[in-house]
Amino acid sequence: MSSAIRLVGADQMYFSGAALRGGLRVYIGLRDLDDPEKAILRAKGIKCFTMHDVDKFGIGKIMELALDQVNPGRDRPTHLTFDVDALDPTVTPSTGTPVRGGLTFREGENAITSWKP
């Protein structure tokens, strides 16, 4: 069984019906969520780390916590999806959903390069 960690922007709350249990998905970098989006995340059992969490703990620790959530034994295939909307619009000005307060370029790079499932 595989699991997934997704660094997402504000408007990426779409579910395609993939066969992953909620506990096997983690979203990182969330900001500007409305109540219906929060309800979907709760109902699906998806662990979320907001930008407040990233600011408080650092992206390295958040990536470690995310892996602990989806693959604590580091013994299963794990997929990382990086959505450009997770980055601050000062880094990606042409993004479709520009919401201030996203990951810096360095945080985005560190999230990807620190990925060691």
PDB file of C-alpha atoms in Angstrom:
ATOM      1  CA  MET A   1       0.000   0.000   0.000  1.00  0.00           C
ATOM      2  CA  SER A   2       1.443   3.388  -0.875  1.00  0.00           C
ATOM      3  CA  SER A   3       0.927   6.738   0.788  1.00  0.00           C
ATOM      4  CA  ALA A   4       1.226  10.333  -0.300  1.00  0.00           C
ATOM      5  CA  ILE A   5       2.374  13.660   1.004  1.00  0.00           C
ATOM      6  CA  ARG A   6       1.228  16.684  -0.904  1.00  0.00           C
ATOM      7  CA  LEU A   7       2.444  20.230  -0.588  1.00  0.00           C
ATOM      8  CA  VAL A   8      -0.581  22.222  -1.623  1.00  0.00           C
ATOM      9  CA  GLY A   9      -1.804  25.723  -2.172  1.00  0.00           C
ATOM     10  CA  ALA A  10      -5.096  27.259  -1.173  1.00  0.00           C
ATOM     11  CA  ASP A  11      -7.281  25.979  -4.010  1.00  0.00           C
ATOM     12  CA  GLN A  12      -6.192  22.352  -4.282  1.00  0.00           C
ATOM     13  CA  MET A  13      -8.864  20.593  -2.250  1.00  0.00           C
ATOM     14  CA  TYR A  14     -10.088  18.326  -5.033  1.00  0.00           C
ATOM     15  CA  PHE A  15     -10.388  14.608  -4.470  1.00  0.00           C
ATOM     16  CA  SER A  16     -10.327  12.273  -7.437  1.00  0.00           C
ATOM     17  CA  GLY A  17     -11.486   9.231  -5.524  1.00  0.00           C
ATOM     18  CA  ALA A  18      -7.974   7.779  -5.255  1.00  0.00           C
ATOM     19  CA  ALA A  19      -7.774   4.646  -3.140  1.00  0.00           C
ATOM     20  CA  LEU A  20      -5.669   6.101  -0.343  1.00  0.00           C
ATOM     21  CA  ARG A  21      -7.080   6.167   3.157  1.00  0.00           C
ATOM     22  CA  GLY A  22      -7.125   9.623   4.710  1.00  0.00           C
ATOM     23  CA  GLY A  23      -4.489   8.699   7.267  1.00  0.00           C
ATOM     24  CA  LEU A  24      -2.113   7.964   4.425  1.00  0.00           C
ATOM     25  CA  ARG A  25      -2.323  11.497   3.046  1.00  0.00           C
ATOM     26  CA  VAL A  26      -0.762  14.642   4.460  1.00  0.00           C
ATOM     27  CA  TYR A  27      -1.151  18.175   3.166  1.00  0.00           C
ATOM     28  CA  ILE A  28       1.577  20.718   3.885  1.00  0.00           C
ATOM     29  CA  GLY A  29       1.480  24.481   3.424  1.00  0.00           C
ATOM     30  CA  LEU A  30      -2.249  25.025   3.728  1.00  0.00           C
ATOM     31  CA  ARG A  31      -3.533  28.552   4.125  1.00  0.00           C
ATOM     32  CA  ASP A  32      -6.778  30.387   3.456  1.00  0.00           C
ATOM     33  CA  LEU A  33      -9.032  27.363   3.980  1.00  0.00           C
ATOM     34  CA  ASP A  34     -12.760  27.924   4.155  1.00  0.00           C
ATOM     35  CA  ASP A  35     -15.114  25.943   6.398  1.00  0.00           C
ATOM     36  CA  PRO A  36     -16.285  23.464   3.709  1.00  0.00           C
ATOM     37  CA  GLU A  37     -12.649  22.637   2.864  1.00  0.00           C
ATOM     38  CA  LYS A  38     -11.870  22.075   6.549  1.00  0.00           C
ATOM     39  CA  ALA A  39     -14.896  19.789   6.807  1.00  0.00           C
ATOM     40  CA  ILE A  40     -13.678  17.713   3.838  1.00  0.00           C
ATOM     41  CA  LEU A  41     -10.233  17.306   5.387  1.00  0.00           C
ATOM     42  CA  ARG A  42     -11.719  16.252   8.731  1.00  0.00           C
ATOM     43  CA  ALA A  43     -14.166  13.842   7.076  1.00  0.00           C
ATOM     44  CA  LYS A  44     -11.377  12.246   5.019  1.00  0.00           C
ATOM     45  CA  GLY A  45      -9.030  12.012   8.018  1.00  0.00           C
ATOM     46  CA  ILE A  46      -6.269  13.903   6.214  1.00  0.00           C
ATOM     47  CA  LYS A  47      -3.479  15.283   8.393  1.00  0.00           C
ATOM     48  CA  CYS A  48      -2.676  18.912   7.581  1.00  0.00           C
ATOM     49  CA  PHE A  49       0.240  21.167   8.369  1.00  0.00           C
ATOM     50  CA  THR A  50      -0.534  24.823   7.796  1.00  0.00           C
ATOM     51  CA  MET A  51       1.932  27.562   6.996  1.00  0.00           C
ATOM     52  CA  HIS A  52       1.686  28.507  10.668  1.00  0.00           C
ATOM     53  CA  ASP A  53       3.073  25.031  11.456  1.00  0.00           C
ATOM     54  CA  VAL A  54       5.851  25.472   8.883  1.00  0.00           C
ATOM     55  CA  ASP A  55       6.744  28.847  10.399  1.00  0.00           C
ATOM     56  CA  LYS A  56       6.718  27.436  13.932  1.00  0.00           C
ATOM     57  CA  PHE A  57       8.623  24.174  13.377  1.00  0.00           C
ATOM     58  CA  GLY A  58      10.476  24.632  10.077  1.00  0.00           C
ATOM     59  CA  ILE A  59       9.953  22.735   6.841  1.00  0.00           C
ATOM     60  CA  GLY A  60      12.483  20.015   7.737  1.00  0.00           C
ATOM     61  CA  LYS A  61      10.623  19.040  10.907  1.00  0.00           C
ATOM     62  CA  ILE A  62       7.262  19.218   9.103  1.00  0.00           C
ATOM     63  CA  MET A  63       8.520  16.850   6.399  1.00  0.00           C
ATOM     64  CA  GLU A  64       9.727  14.452   9.105  1.00  0.00           C
ATOM     65  CA  LEU A  65       6.349  14.618  10.896  1.00  0.00           C
ATOM     66  CA  ALA A  66       4.550  14.065   7.596  1.00  0.00           C
ATOM     67  CA  LEU A  67       6.577  10.926   6.893  1.00  0.00           C
ATOM     68  CA  ASP A  68       5.954   9.722  10.443  1.00  0.00           C
ATOM     69  CA  GLN A  69       2.234  10.058   9.733  1.00  0.00           C
ATOM     70  CA  VAL A  70       2.095   8.169   6.441  1.00  0.00           C
ATOM     71  CA  ASN A  71       5.023   5.756   6.687  1.00  0.00           C
ATOM     72  CA  PRO A  72       6.382   5.545  10.233  1.00  0.00           C
ATOM     73  CA  GLY A  73       8.487   2.464   9.492  1.00  0.00           C
ATOM     74  CA  ARG A  74       9.809   3.959   6.239  1.00  0.00           C
ATOM     75  CA  ASP A  75       9.028   0.565   4.746  1.00  0.00           C
ATOM     76  CA  ARG A  76       6.400   1.361   2.077  1.00  0.00           C
ATOM     77  CA  PRO A  77       6.504   3.255  -1.199  1.00  0.00           C
ATOM     78  CA  THR A  78       5.653   6.899  -0.586  1.00  0.00           C
ATOM     79  CA  HIS A  79       4.840   9.539  -3.172  1.00  0.00           C
ATOM     80  CA  LEU A  80       5.529  13.277  -2.900  1.00  0.00           C
ATOM     81  CA  THR A  81       3.447  15.679  -4.964  1.00  0.00           C
ATOM     82  CA  PHE A  82       4.568  19.295  -5.078  1.00  0.00           C
ATOM     83  CA  ASP A  83       1.946  21.829  -6.099  1.00  0.00           C
ATOM     84  CA  VAL A  84       3.430  25.154  -7.192  1.00  0.00           C
ATOM     85  CA  ASP A  85       0.549  26.909  -5.394  1.00  0.00           C
ATOM     86  CA  ALA A  86       2.238  25.900  -2.126  1.00  0.00           C
ATOM     87  CA  LEU A  87       4.859  28.548  -2.895  1.00  0.00           C
ATOM     88  CA  ASP A  88       4.313  32.200  -2.100  1.00  0.00           C
ATOM     89  CA  PRO A  89       3.184  34.204  -5.155  1.00  0.00           C
ATOM     90  CA  THR A  90       6.350  36.320  -4.874  1.00  0.00           C
ATOM     91  CA  VAL A  91       8.176  33.140  -5.916  1.00  0.00           C
ATOM     92  CA  THR A  92       5.625  31.966  -8.498  1.00  0.00           C
ATOM     93  CA  PRO A  93       3.792  35.090  -9.699  1.00  0.00           C
ATOM     94  CA  SER A  94       1.957  33.280 -12.508  1.00  0.00           C
ATOM     95  CA  THR A  95       0.303  30.669 -10.308  1.00  0.00           C
ATOM     96  CA  GLY A  96      -3.414  30.167 -10.803  1.00  0.00           C
ATOM     97  CA  THR A  97      -4.219  30.683  -7.118  1.00  0.00           C
ATOM     98  CA  PRO A  98      -2.003  33.423  -5.669  1.00  0.00           C
ATOM     99  CA  VAL A  99      -2.361  33.454  -1.868  1.00  0.00           C
ATOM    100  CA  ARG A 100       0.219  35.321   0.184  1.00  0.00           C
ATOM    101  CA  GLY A 101       2.103  33.596   2.946  1.00  0.00           C
ATOM    102  CA  GLY A 102       3.186  30.432   1.133  1.00  0.00           C
ATOM    103  CA  LEU A 103       6.484  28.593   1.166  1.00  0.00           C
ATOM    104  CA  THR A 104       9.615  30.472   0.209  1.00  0.00           C
ATOM    105  CA  PHE A 105      11.736  29.154  -2.639  1.00  0.00           C
ATOM    106  CA  ARG A 106      14.213  27.790  -0.111  1.00  0.00           C
ATOM    107  CA  GLU A 107      11.496  26.042   1.921  1.00  0.00           C
ATOM    108  CA  GLY A 108      10.113  24.462  -1.248  1.00  0.00           C
ATOM    109  CA  GLU A 109      13.549  23.296  -2.303  1.00  0.00           C
ATOM    110  CA  ASN A 110      14.278  21.938   1.185  1.00  0.00           C
ATOM    111  CA  ALA A 111      10.955  20.082   1.242  1.00  0.00           C
ATOM    112  CA  ILE A 112      11.871  18.270  -1.948  1.00  0.00           C
ATOM    113  CA  THR A 113      15.548  17.613  -1.203  1.00  0.00           C
ATOM    114  CA  SER A 114      14.854  16.456   2.361  1.00  0.00           C
ATOM    115  CA  TRP A 115      12.428  13.819   1.074  1.00  0.00           C
ATOM    116  CA  LYS A 116      13.890  10.521   2.231  1.00  0.00           C
ATOM    117  CA  PRO A 117      11.074   7.996   2.640  1.00  0.00           C
TER     118      PRO A 117
END
